[in-house]
XYZ file of N, CA, C and O in Angstrom:
848
model
N -18.813 -25.136 39.010
C -17.451 -24.687 39.302
C -16.554 -24.801 38.073
O -15.705 -23.963 37.821
N -16.755 -25.888 37.265
C -15.928 -26.063 36.065
C -16.129 -24.907 35.099
O -15.181 -24.406 34.502
N -17.396 -24.462 34.935
C -17.662 -23.362 34.028
C -17.046 -22.077 34.541
O -16.542 -21.257 33.790
N -17.104 -21.896 35.861
C -16.479 -20.715 36.450
C -14.977 -20.740 36.233
O -14.348 -19.728 35.941
N -14.404 -21.927 36.356
C -12.968 -22.063 36.163
C -12.564 -21.675 34.748
O -11.520 -21.073 34.522
N -13.427 -21.989 33.790
C -13.163 -21.608 32.410
C -13.087 -20.096 32.285
O -12.172 -19.545 31.686
N -14.063 -19.403 32.897
C -14.060 -17.953 32.848
C -12.848 -17.386 33.549
O -12.240 -16.413 33.113
N -12.466 -18.049 34.639
C -11.345 -17.596 35.456
C -10.080 -17.368 34.657
O -9.460 -16.323 34.726
N -9.719 -18.348 33.876
C -8.440 -18.277 33.182
C -8.534 -17.802 31.742
O -7.572 -17.294 31.186
N -9.693 -17.982 31.118
C -9.717 -17.885 29.674
C -10.539 -16.735 29.122
O -10.564 -16.539 27.921
N -11.240 -16.006 29.958
C -12.053 -14.900 29.471
C -11.149 -13.715 29.195
O -10.956 -12.848 30.020
N -10.614 -13.656 27.990
C -9.596 -12.673 27.675
C -9.877 -12.036 26.315
O -10.122 -12.738 25.356
N -9.837 -10.754 26.245
C -9.911 -10.068 24.970
C -8.500 -9.732 24.535
O -7.776 -9.027 25.226
N -8.110 -10.203 23.366
C -6.718 -10.071 22.955
C -6.500 -8.729 22.268
O -6.784 -8.553 21.088
N -5.968 -7.791 23.047
C -5.787 -6.440 22.560
C -4.408 -6.218 21.965
O -4.200 -5.293 21.205
N -3.473 -7.044 22.328
C -2.121 -6.876 21.811
C -1.450 -8.220 21.748
O -1.862 -9.169 22.391
N -0.382 -8.312 20.961
C 0.318 -9.577 20.862
C 1.758 -9.359 20.464
O 2.082 -8.426 19.740
N 2.626 -10.199 20.982
C 4.022 -10.129 20.591
C 4.157 -10.662 19.172
O 3.365 -11.477 18.723
N 5.173 -10.183 18.474
C 5.390 -10.619 17.109
C 5.578 -12.117 17.031
O 6.213 -12.719 17.882
N 4.996 -12.744 16.004
C 5.075 -14.203 15.888
C 6.458 -14.682 15.468
O 7.238 -13.944 14.863
N 6.752 -15.923 15.785
C 7.963 -16.577 15.332
C 7.539 -17.743 14.452
O 6.706 -18.562 14.863
N 8.095 -17.824 13.261
C 7.655 -18.811 12.282
C 8.827 -19.661 11.818
O 9.909 -19.151 11.524
N 8.596 -20.976 11.772
C 9.575 -21.904 11.224
C 8.926 -22.680 10.088
O 7.762 -23.089 10.188
N 9.659 -22.860 9.009
C 9.194 -23.718 7.923
C 10.377 -24.513 7.381
O 11.442 -23.959 7.107
N 10.171 -25.824 7.256
C 11.230 -26.695 6.752
C 11.574 -26.325 5.308
O 10.694 -25.971 4.519
N 12.846 -26.436 4.973
C 13.292 -26.059 3.633
C 12.644 -26.890 2.527
O 12.446 -26.408 1.409
N 12.303 -28.141 2.855
C 11.755 -29.022 1.820
C 10.235 -29.085 1.824
O 9.639 -29.898 1.116
N 9.583 -28.220 2.620
C 8.132 -28.328 2.730
C 7.423 -28.017 1.421
O 6.361 -28.585 1.121
N 7.968 -27.127 0.627
C 7.331 -26.772 -0.647
C 7.146 -27.999 -1.540
O 6.122 -28.142 -2.213
N 8.122 -28.902 -1.499
C 8.015 -30.111 -2.321
C 7.216 -31.198 -1.595
O 6.424 -31.917 -2.224
N 7.388 -31.297 -0.280
C 6.690 -32.329 0.486
C 5.176 -32.127 0.436
O 4.407 -33.082 0.279
N 4.731 -30.890 0.551
C 3.292 -30.630 0.636
C 2.561 -30.923 -0.669
O 1.325 -31.021 -0.662
N 3.296 -31.071 -1.753
C 2.649 -31.397 -3.016
C 1.946 -32.755 -2.959
O 1.002 -33.009 -3.709
N 2.399 -33.632 -2.058
C 1.806 -34.965 -1.917
C 0.672 -34.996 -0.898
O 0.022 -36.031 -0.738
N 0.430 -33.903 -0.237
C -0.580 -33.872 0.817
C -1.956 -33.520 0.264
O -2.128 -32.533 -0.442
N -2.922 -34.357 0.625
C -4.301 -34.115 0.193
C -5.255 -33.931 1.374
O -6.146 -33.090 1.315
N -5.081 -34.738 2.417
C -5.974 -34.669 3.575
C -5.152 -34.444 4.840
O -4.166 -35.147 5.087
N -5.566 -33.476 5.643
C -4.868 -33.119 6.879
C -5.852 -33.218 8.047
O -7.007 -32.803 7.931
N -5.398 -33.792 9.145
C -6.223 -33.880 10.352
C -5.798 -32.823 11.357
O -4.631 -32.395 11.377
N -6.734 -32.410 12.185
C -6.462 -31.437 13.247
C -6.635 -32.147 14.582
O -7.704 -32.689 14.868
N -5.598 -32.152 15.385
C -5.639 -32.826 16.677
C -6.184 -31.889 17.763
O -6.081 -30.662 17.631
N -6.738 -32.447 18.825
C -7.093 -31.600 19.970
C -5.851 -30.865 20.470
O -4.762 -31.434 20.503
N -6.015 -29.619 20.836
C -4.891 -28.825 21.316
C -4.464 -29.285 22.707
O -5.290 -29.695 23.517
N -3.175 -29.211 22.944
C -2.658 -29.414 24.296
C -2.800 -28.089 25.042
O -2.319 -27.055 24.569
N -3.458 -28.110 26.178
C -3.721 -26.880 26.930
C -3.141 -26.996 28.334
O -3.313 -28.018 29.003
N -2.456 -25.950 28.756
C -1.898 -25.897 30.103
C -2.349 -24.605 30.770
O -2.088 -23.514 30.266
N -3.061 -24.735 31.875
C -3.448 -23.584 32.678
C -2.511 -23.526 33.875
O -2.533 -24.407 34.727
N -1.663 -22.521 33.910
C -0.650 -22.432 34.956
C -1.258 -21.875 36.236
O -1.850 -20.801 36.249
N -1.109 -22.626 37.303
C -1.591 -22.177 38.609
C -0.720 -22.830 39.674
O -0.681 -24.048 39.791
N -0.008 -22.022 40.434
C 0.885 -22.566 41.453
C 0.105 -23.190 42.604
O 0.524 -24.189 43.178
N -1.022 -22.568 42.945
C -1.868 -23.119 43.998
C -3.322 -22.927 43.600
O -3.688 -21.936 42.970
N -4.157 -23.868 43.974
C -5.577 -23.790 43.666
C -6.360 -23.416 44.912
O -6.023 -23.832 46.018
N -7.442 -22.652 44.750
C -8.258 -22.279 45.900
C -9.088 -23.453 46.390
O -9.231 -24.466 45.706
N -9.628 -23.313 47.569
C -10.470 -24.344 48.148
C -11.661 -24.611 47.231
O -12.316 -23.678 46.760
N -11.926 -25.879 46.980
C -13.051 -26.241 46.125
C -12.677 -26.502 44.691
O -13.485 -27.014 43.917
N -11.463 -26.130 44.302
C -10.981 -26.378 42.942
C -9.917 -27.466 43.016
O -8.889 -27.290 43.660
N -10.156 -28.588 42.378
C -9.239 -29.718 42.448
C -8.390 -29.821 41.186
O -8.705 -29.215 40.155
N -7.340 -30.610 41.275
C -6.489 -30.860 40.109
C -7.293 -31.527 39.005
O -7.134 -31.214 37.817
N -8.193 -32.438 39.380
C -9.026 -33.117 38.379
C -9.910 -32.120 37.640
O -10.099 -32.232 36.416
N -10.442 -31.160 38.351
C -11.266 -30.129 37.714
C -10.450 -29.317 36.726
O -10.911 -28.993 35.630
N -9.229 -28.990 37.112
C -8.353 -28.224 36.234
C -8.012 -29.032 34.988
O -8.027 -28.508 33.868
N -7.727 -30.314 35.152
C -7.412 -31.171 34.022
C -8.607 -31.341 33.096
O -8.450 -31.356 31.862
N -9.793 -31.466 33.679
C -11.006 -31.550 32.862
C -11.181 -30.284 32.032
O -11.562 -30.344 30.856
N -10.897 -29.140 32.651
C -11.047 -27.868 31.949
C -10.050 -27.768 30.803
O -10.383 -27.307 29.706
N -8.828 -28.198 31.038
C -7.804 -28.168 29.992
C -8.214 -29.051 28.820
O -8.058 -28.674 27.649
N -8.725 -30.235 29.122
C -9.143 -31.163 28.070
C -10.311 -30.580 27.252
O -10.296 -30.597 26.028
N -11.314 -30.052 27.961
C -12.466 -29.472 27.275
C -12.045 -28.313 26.380
O -12.531 -28.152 25.254
N -11.127 -27.513 26.886
C -10.649 -26.364 26.119
C -9.839 -26.807 24.907
O -9.912 -26.213 23.838
N -9.077 -27.896 25.081
C -8.290 -28.429 23.968
C -9.163 -28.900 22.825
O -8.868 -28.646 21.649
N -10.260 -29.585 23.160
C -11.198 -30.023 22.125
C -11.928 -28.825 21.521
O -12.243 -28.808 20.324
N -12.205 -27.824 22.350
C -12.858 -26.625 21.845
C -12.009 -25.899 20.819
O -12.509 -25.466 19.770
N -10.716 -25.763 21.098
C -9.812 -25.124 20.147
C -9.699 -25.931 18.857
O -9.637 -25.365 17.761
N -9.675 -27.243 18.986
C -9.641 -28.102 17.810
C -10.838 -27.799 16.902
O -10.683 -27.627 15.678
N -12.021 -27.706 17.489
C -13.214 -27.408 16.720
C -13.200 -26.017 16.123
O -13.623 -25.810 14.975
N -12.699 -25.049 16.874
C -12.619 -23.674 16.374
C -11.699 -23.583 15.156
O -12.031 -22.937 14.156
N -10.537 -24.214 15.256
C -9.569 -24.178 14.158
C -10.134 -24.885 12.924
O -9.997 -24.407 11.796
N -10.796 -26.021 13.147
C -11.418 -26.739 12.033
C -12.475 -25.866 11.346
O -12.532 -25.793 10.114
N -13.290 -25.183 12.139
C -14.296 -24.297 11.568
C -13.683 -23.193 10.727
O -14.202 -22.842 9.659
N -12.566 -22.649 11.196
C -11.884 -21.605 10.435
C -11.366 -22.159 9.112
O -11.547 -21.544 8.052
N -10.736 -23.332 9.174
C -10.200 -23.933 7.955
C -11.309 -24.247 6.952
O -11.123 -24.092 5.740
N -12.456 -24.705 7.435
C -13.567 -25.014 6.533
C -13.984 -23.780 5.731
O -14.271 -23.878 4.525
N -14.039 -22.636 6.389
C -14.397 -21.403 5.694
C -13.385 -21.073 4.601
O -13.755 -20.637 3.508
N -12.110 -21.303 4.902
C -11.072 -21.008 3.918
C -11.119 -22.000 2.751
O -10.908 -21.628 1.597
N -11.406 -23.263 3.057
C -11.518 -24.272 2.003
C -12.687 -23.940 1.082
O -12.599 -24.101 -0.147
N -13.796 -23.479 1.662
C -14.960 -23.128 0.848
C -14.672 -21.977 -0.103
O -15.350 -21.814 -1.123
N -13.655 -21.196 0.221
C -13.238 -20.081 -0.637
C -12.096 -20.489 -1.574
O -11.507 -19.639 -2.243
N -11.781 -21.797 -1.556
C -10.734 -22.350 -2.417
C -9.365 -21.719 -2.141
O -8.572 -21.502 -3.051
N -9.095 -21.482 -0.850
C -7.833 -20.824 -0.489
C -6.717 -21.801 -0.140
O -5.560 -21.404 -0.068
N -7.069 -23.087 0.112
C -6.060 -24.056 0.524
C -5.939 -25.184 -0.485
O -6.904 -25.526 -1.179
N -4.766 -25.777 -0.520
C -4.485 -26.862 -1.466
C -4.817 -28.231 -0.890
O -4.626 -29.235 -1.569
N -5.306 -28.284 0.353
C -5.651 -29.553 1.001
C -7.061 -29.464 1.561
O -7.640 -28.372 1.670
N -7.599 -30.622 1.938
C -8.853 -30.659 2.684
C -8.542 -31.118 4.103
O -7.470 -31.660 4.374
N -9.496 -30.921 4.994
C -9.278 -31.241 6.398
C -10.285 -32.290 6.853
O -11.479 -32.173 6.607
N -9.759 -33.303 7.520
C -10.616 -34.360 8.045
C -11.559 -33.780 9.097
O -11.142 -32.999 9.945
N -12.811 -34.172 9.030
C -13.786 -33.716 10.011
C -13.288 -34.100 11.406
O -12.902 -35.243 11.646
N -13.313 -33.139 12.326
C -12.763 -33.412 13.662
C -13.568 -34.482 14.407
O -13.018 -35.189 15.253
N -14.851 -34.610 14.093
C -15.635 -35.670 14.729
C -15.139 -37.035 14.278
O -15.095 -37.990 15.078
N -14.719 -37.129 13.022
C -14.137 -38.384 12.524
C -12.769 -38.608 13.152
O -12.446 -39.736 13.566
N -11.972 -37.567 13.218
C -10.644 -37.665 13.849
C -10.767 -38.192 15.267
O -10.073 -39.145 15.656
N -11.648 -37.602 16.037
C -11.796 -38.003 17.436
C -12.394 -39.391 17.571
O -12.041 -40.140 18.491
N -13.292 -39.764 16.657
C -13.877 -41.108 16.691
C -12.814 -42.164 16.411
O -12.781 -43.219 17.053
N -11.933 -41.884 15.456
C -10.850 -42.827 15.135
C -9.909 -42.966 16.321
O -9.490 -44.073 16.678
N -9.572 -41.848 16.939
C -8.685 -41.885 18.108
C -9.328 -42.672 19.246
O -8.673 -43.491 19.899
N -10.608 -42.429 19.471
C -11.311 -43.173 20.529
C -11.354 -44.658 20.211
O -11.189 -45.506 21.097
N -11.570 -44.997 18.933
C -11.611 -46.391 18.526
C -10.273 -47.087 18.693
O -10.225 -48.316 18.873
N -9.195 -46.284 18.620
C -7.852 -46.827 18.814
C -7.417 -46.744 20.279
O -6.249 -47.000 20.596
N -8.374 -46.380 21.149
C -8.123 -46.263 22.597
C -7.031 -45.232 22.901
O -6.212 -45.426 23.799
N -7.035 -44.145 22.134
C -6.096 -43.052 22.367
C -6.864 -41.892 22.985
O -7.665 -41.238 22.321
N -6.649 -41.659 24.256
C -7.334 -40.584 24.955
C -6.617 -39.255 24.726
O -5.512 -39.205 24.175
N -7.237 -38.197 25.184
C -6.614 -36.873 25.100
C -5.251 -36.876 25.778
O -4.274 -36.349 25.245
N -5.182 -37.499 26.936
C -3.925 -37.546 27.690
C -2.881 -38.421 27.013
O -1.673 -38.251 27.239
N -3.315 -39.362 26.177
C -2.383 -40.277 25.509
C -1.732 -39.689 24.265
O -0.728 -40.229 23.776
N -2.288 -38.624 23.729
C -1.829 -38.108 22.440
C -0.334 -37.823 22.409
O 0.344 -38.092 21.416
N 0.194 -37.293 23.497
C 1.616 -36.931 23.532
C 2.524 -38.156 23.574
O 3.733 -38.033 23.388
N 1.947 -39.342 23.787
C 2.743 -40.569 23.809
C 2.957 -41.149 22.415
O 3.725 -42.098 22.244
N 2.276 -40.578 21.445
C 2.378 -41.073 20.069
C 3.145 -40.071 19.201
O 2.990 -38.856 19.350
N 3.959 -40.610 18.289
C 4.651 -39.742 17.345
C 3.649 -39.272 16.299
O 2.597 -39.888 16.090
N 3.969 -38.181 15.628
C 3.048 -37.623 14.649
C 2.855 -38.546 13.447
O 1.759 -38.605 12.880
N 3.887 -39.278 13.050
C 3.705 -40.213 11.933
C 2.796 -41.369 12.340
O 2.007 -41.874 11.514
N 2.871 -41.803 13.595
C 1.968 -42.846 14.074
C 0.524 -42.359 14.039
O -0.381 -43.098 13.615
N 0.308 -41.130 14.465
C -1.037 -40.577 14.458
C -1.556 -40.408 13.033
O -2.741 -40.667 12.766
N -0.692 -39.982 12.123
C -1.101 -39.850 10.723
C -1.532 -41.203 10.164
O -2.537 -41.301 9.432
N -0.783 -42.236 10.477
C -1.113 -43.575 9.995
C -2.443 -44.044 10.575
O -3.284 -44.610 9.858
N -2.648 -43.824 11.857
C -3.896 -44.227 12.508
C -5.087 -43.484 11.913
O -6.157 -44.063 11.692
N -4.893 -42.204 11.641
C -5.980 -41.369 11.141
C -6.158 -41.463 9.632
O -7.184 -41.014 9.101
N -5.174 -42.031 8.935
C -5.264 -42.159 7.494
C -5.150 -40.840 6.760
O -5.840 -40.600 5.755
N -4.268 -39.968 7.236
C -4.093 -38.650 6.623
C -2.629 -38.443 6.224
O -1.752 -39.228 6.579
N -2.399 -37.364 5.487
C -1.049 -37.078 4.990
C -0.241 -36.203 5.939
O 0.992 -36.169 5.862
N -0.924 -35.491 6.817
C -0.247 -34.603 7.772
C -1.226 -34.277 8.898
O -2.429 -34.491 8.768
N -0.682 -33.780 9.992
C -1.540 -33.364 11.112
C -1.193 -31.947 11.549
O -0.020 -31.544 11.560
N -2.226 -31.211 11.890
C -2.086 -29.909 12.524
C -2.297 -30.119 14.014
O -3.265 -30.765 14.429
N -1.394 -29.626 14.823
C -1.549 -29.712 16.270
C -1.232 -28.357 16.873
O -0.702 -27.465 16.206
N -1.571 -28.191 18.141
C -1.329 -26.900 18.756
C -1.210 -27.009 20.262
O -1.563 -28.026 20.864
N -0.713 -25.943 20.851
C -0.560 -25.873 22.304
C -0.898 -24.465 22.761
O -0.538 -23.484 22.104
N -1.589 -24.372 23.885
C -1.914 -23.072 24.469
C -1.583 -23.108 25.953
O -2.037 -23.997 26.673
N -0.776 -22.153 26.393
C -0.402 -22.053 27.797
C -0.942 -20.743 28.345
O -0.554 -19.669 27.903
N -1.873 -20.862 29.304
C -2.480 -19.685 29.908
C -1.773 -19.367 31.214
O -1.525 -20.262 32.015
N -1.478 -18.116 31.440
C -0.789 -17.746 32.669
C -1.336 -16.432 33.212
O -1.892 -15.617 32.483
N -1.172 -16.259 34.507
C -1.554 -15.044 35.211
C -0.412 -14.622 36.127
O 0.329 -15.446 36.611
N -0.276 -13.317 36.387
C 0.765 -12.858 37.310
C 0.328 -13.021 38.752
O 0.554 -12.161 39.582
N -0.350 -14.116 39.078
C -0.809 -14.383 40.429
C -0.154 -15.654 40.924
O -0.094 -16.632 40.203
N 0.309 -15.650 42.128
C 1.085 -16.785 42.603
C 0.393 -17.611 43.675
O 0.937 -18.604 44.123
N -0.793 -17.194 44.129
C -1.407 -17.959 45.204
C -2.895 -18.198 44.976
O -3.533 -17.576 44.143
N -3.408 -19.144 45.745
C -4.800 -19.519 45.622
C -5.756 -18.411 45.998
O -6.865 -18.340 45.474
N -5.338 -17.527 46.891
C -6.217 -16.432 47.310
C -6.569 -15.545 46.123
O -7.718 -15.142 45.942
N -5.565 -15.242 45.294
C -5.813 -14.401 44.130
C -6.761 -15.086 43.160
O -7.650 -14.467 42.577
N -6.591 -16.399 43.001
C -7.474 -17.156 42.127
C -8.896 -17.141 42.678
O -9.865 -16.965 41.939
N -9.027 -17.315 43.985
C -10.342 -17.324 44.607
C -11.054 -15.993 44.400
O -12.262 -15.955 44.136
N -10.345 -14.906 44.525
C -10.938 -13.588 44.299
C -11.440 -13.482 42.868
O -12.535 -12.988 42.598
N -10.638 -13.976 41.938
C -11.053 -13.943 40.541
C -12.302 -14.756 40.301
O -13.180 -14.371 39.530
N -12.410 -15.878 40.976
C -13.603 -16.713 40.854
C -14.836 -15.971 41.353
O -15.912 -16.055 40.759
N -14.676 -15.230 42.432
C -15.816 -14.585 43.058
C -16.265 -13.338 42.310
O -17.467 -13.109 42.138
N -15.335 -12.543 41.868
C -15.721 -11.255 41.292
C -15.475 -11.181 39.789
O -15.902 -10.241 39.137
N -14.772 -12.161 39.234
C -14.559 -12.171 37.786
C -13.660 -11.064 37.296
O -13.752 -10.640 36.150
N -12.806 -10.547 38.150
C -11.922 -9.446 37.761
C -10.476 -9.917 37.749
O -9.971 -10.396 38.749
N -9.825 -9.723 36.624
C -8.461 -10.252 36.514
C -7.442 -9.230 36.023
O -6.285 -9.541 35.853
N -7.871 -8.013 35.722
C -6.906 -7.031 35.286
C -6.532 -7.211 33.831
O -7.161 -7.953 33.087
N -5.470 -6.538 33.425
C -5.116 -6.492 32.008
C -3.809 -7.193 31.709
O -3.126 -6.851 30.760
N -3.444 -8.192 32.493
C -2.147 -8.829 32.266
C -2.268 -10.324 32.027
O -1.336 -11.067 32.270
N -3.438 -10.783 31.564
C -3.542 -12.166 31.131
C -2.608 -12.369 29.943
O -2.406 -11.471 29.133
N -2.067 -13.561 29.798
C -1.268 -13.852 28.608
C -1.476 -15.296 28.210
O -1.681 -16.162 29.057
N -1.467 -15.525 26.914
C -1.621 -16.860 26.375
C -0.556 -17.084 25.315
O -0.487 -16.361 24.317
N 0.306 -18.068 25.559
C 1.309 -18.448 24.565
C 0.724 -19.575 23.722
O 0.351 -20.624 24.255
N 0.627 -19.360 22.435
C 0.015 -20.350 21.552
C 0.983 -20.791 20.469
O 1.808 -20.005 19.998
N 0.862 -22.046 20.103
C 1.678 -22.616 19.039
C 0.789 -23.477 18.153
O -0.055 -24.216 18.655
N 0.961 -23.368 16.855
C 0.274 -24.256 15.924
C 1.335 -24.842 14.992
O 2.233 -24.128 14.541
N 1.274 -26.158 14.780
C 2.321 -26.837 14.014
C 1.712 -27.747 12.954
O 0.557 -28.164 13.046
N 2.542 -28.074 11.968
C 2.192 -29.057 10.936
C 3.310 -30.094 10.867
O 4.486 -29.733 10.720
N 2.962 -31.368 11.005
C 3.910 -32.472 10.850
C 3.471 -33.337 9.678
O 2.281 -33.622 9.527
N 4.426 -33.753 8.852
C 4.077 -34.626 7.724
C 3.954 -36.065 8.202
O 4.439 -36.415 9.277
N 3.294 -36.902 7.397
C 2.916 -38.218 7.860
C 3.890 -39.351 7.646
O 3.776 -40.393 8.295
N 4.862 -39.201 6.755
C 5.753 -40.320 6.457
C 6.770 -40.555 7.566
O 6.967 -41.686 8.029
N 7.435 -39.483 7.991
C 8.445 -39.585 9.044
C 8.047 -38.828 10.305
O 8.739 -38.917 11.317
N 6.972 -38.084 10.217
C 6.546 -37.298 11.367
C 7.363 -36.034 11.571
O 7.350 -35.456 12.657
N 8.059 -35.599 10.529
C 8.921 -34.425 10.664
C 8.097 -33.148 10.815
O 7.022 -32.998 10.216
N 8.634 -32.216 11.605
C 8.017 -30.905 11.750
C 8.244 -30.114 10.467
O 9.382 -29.903 10.050
N 7.158 -29.676 9.858
C 7.242 -28.942 8.601
C 7.038 -27.445 8.783
O 7.602 -26.642 8.055
N 6.219 -27.097 9.779
C 5.874 -25.682 9.961
C 5.476 -25.456 11.401
O 4.833 -26.304 12.017
N 5.859 -24.312 11.945
C 5.555 -23.984 13.342
C 5.356 -22.483 13.471
O 6.141 -21.689 12.949
N 4.289 -22.123 14.167
C 3.950 -20.716 14.362
C 3.717 -20.463 15.846
O 2.851 -21.084 16.452
N 4.506 -19.572 16.436
C 4.390 -19.224 17.851
C 3.854 -17.809 17.981
O 4.322 -16.885 17.307
N 2.896 -17.651 18.885
C 2.268 -16.338 19.048
C 1.884 -16.129 20.509
O 1.396 -17.055 21.168
N 2.116 -14.934 21.013
C 1.733 -14.595 22.380
C 0.715 -13.469 22.344
O 0.971 -12.422 21.750
N -0.430 -13.721 22.965
C -1.485 -12.707 23.000
C -1.728 -12.286 24.439
O -1.597 -13.082 25.361
N -2.109 -11.032 24.622
C -2.425 -10.546 25.956
C -3.503 -9.490 25.848
O -3.753 -8.920 24.794
N -4.184 -9.243 26.957
C -5.240 -8.245 26.905
C -5.983 -8.134 28.213
O -5.429 -8.376 29.276
N -7.247 -7.796 28.157
C -8.032 -7.585 29.367
C -9.231 -8.520 29.393
O -9.555 -9.178 28.417
N -9.911 -8.546 30.510
C -11.047 -9.431 30.696
C -12.197 -9.032 29.769
O -12.406 -7.886 29.497
N -12.967 -10.053 29.332
C -14.198 -9.695 28.643
C -14.549 -10.526 27.443
O -15.454 -10.166 26.704
N -13.919 -11.651 27.186
C -14.289 -12.398 25.996
C -14.315 -13.884 26.276
O -14.644 -14.306 27.364
N -13.942 -14.723 25.305
C -14.134 -16.162 25.423
C -13.035 -16.911 24.707
O -12.088 -16.322 24.199
N -13.222 -18.253 24.648
C -12.243 -19.094 23.958
C -12.092 -18.667 22.500
O -11.000 -18.732 21.929
N -13.187 -18.219 21.888
C -13.121 -17.819 20.491
C -12.157 -16.657 20.263
O -11.598 -16.518 19.179
N -11.936 -15.848 21.298
C -10.967 -14.754 21.169
C -9.575 -15.297 20.897
O -8.823 -14.755 20.087
N -9.232 -16.379 21.592
C -7.930 -16.992 21.394
C -7.826 -17.613 20.014
O -6.868 -17.362 19.285
N -8.807 -18.426 19.632
C -8.729 -19.099 18.331
C -8.774 -18.089 17.202
O -8.056 -18.232 16.199
N -9.595 -17.055 17.338
C -9.660 -16.035 16.292
C -8.348 -15.289 16.156
O -7.877 -15.021 15.045
N -7.742 -14.933 17.307
C -6.466 -14.224 17.267
C -5.382 -15.092 16.648
O -4.590 -14.639 15.810
N -5.344 -16.362 17.041
C -4.334 -17.273 16.518
C -4.493 -17.475 15.021
O -3.528 -17.369 14.260
N -5.717 -17.776 14.576
C -5.917 -18.078 13.164
C -5.815 -16.840 12.285
O -5.327 -16.914 11.152
N -6.273 -15.708 12.788
C -6.163 -14.475 12.016
C -4.716 -14.165 11.684
O -4.390 -13.730 10.571
N -3.843 -14.416 12.642
C -2.424 -14.120 12.440
C -1.691 -15.241 11.707
O -0.931 -14.996 10.772
N -1.920 -16.485 12.118
C -1.173 -17.586 11.518
C -1.611 -17.890 10.093
O -0.813 -18.367 9.283
N -2.877 -17.613 9.758
C -3.378 -17.955 8.428
C -2.664 -17.191 7.316
O -2.601 -17.652 6.175
N -2.111 -16.054 7.662
C -1.388 -15.274 6.653
C -0.157 -16.017 6.148
O 0.315 -15.777 5.042
N 0.366 -16.913 6.996
C 1.574 -17.653 6.643
C 1.338 -19.164 6.591
O 2.292 -19.923 6.529
N 0.058 -19.587 6.647
C -0.231 -21.005 6.664
C 0.297 -21.652 5.380
O 0.003 -21.193 4.278
N 1.095 -22.717 5.490
C 1.839 -23.242 4.329
C 0.986 -23.897 3.242
O 1.476 -24.062 2.129
N -0.257 -24.252 3.546
C -1.104 -24.857 2.515
C -1.932 -23.822 1.759
O -2.766 -24.166 0.935
N -1.693 -22.570 2.062
C -2.412 -21.500 1.389
C -1.967 -21.415 -0.067
O -0.776 -21.419 -0.380
N -2.941 -21.346 -0.960
C -2.607 -21.244 -2.385
C -1.994 -19.898 -2.678
O -2.417 -18.875 -2.144
N -1.009 -19.903 -3.537
C -0.330 -18.642 -3.880
C -1.100 -17.875 -4.942
O -1.964 -18.423 -5.607
């Protein structure tokens, strides 16, 4: 059922997207000169559902959100590794397996991450900055019956939407240095990689650690 739930909300081919909104701190050009190692946190994921069908519990939904959050973390790290190998970035990225091991060793669960400030997380992880993100999945369906139909037949139409955000916070004060908001929408037929690919393809053009 958990795997089906993943397909239910997230099997989306991103055919179109609203124009991105980008924020960058005025002093980031000077601040980033001190940054050498950046960690990528598991993404915060929210699957919006007003009512769940019979057989789908809140715990199942939360498990799916957590699994998807770690999946996006790995996808983004993989993308960054390719760019680093091409000498496109001025920083390196901490291996996500190390990031997660350190967090686990500090007894910081996925659900606990939002209770910590970004500077606290940077200190715990031993990095100069952190990349974090959020993905909110939504459907124009308001009841469990519609969700149940989607589970059974795998048909969701062409109005899926995913609001995604990727941010960079520096490690000394935890200040927000860069933020990229993007909304993607499309039709059924793909996977989590569609979201990460769409997000990184667009945000990487303006990623602040990109060498000029």
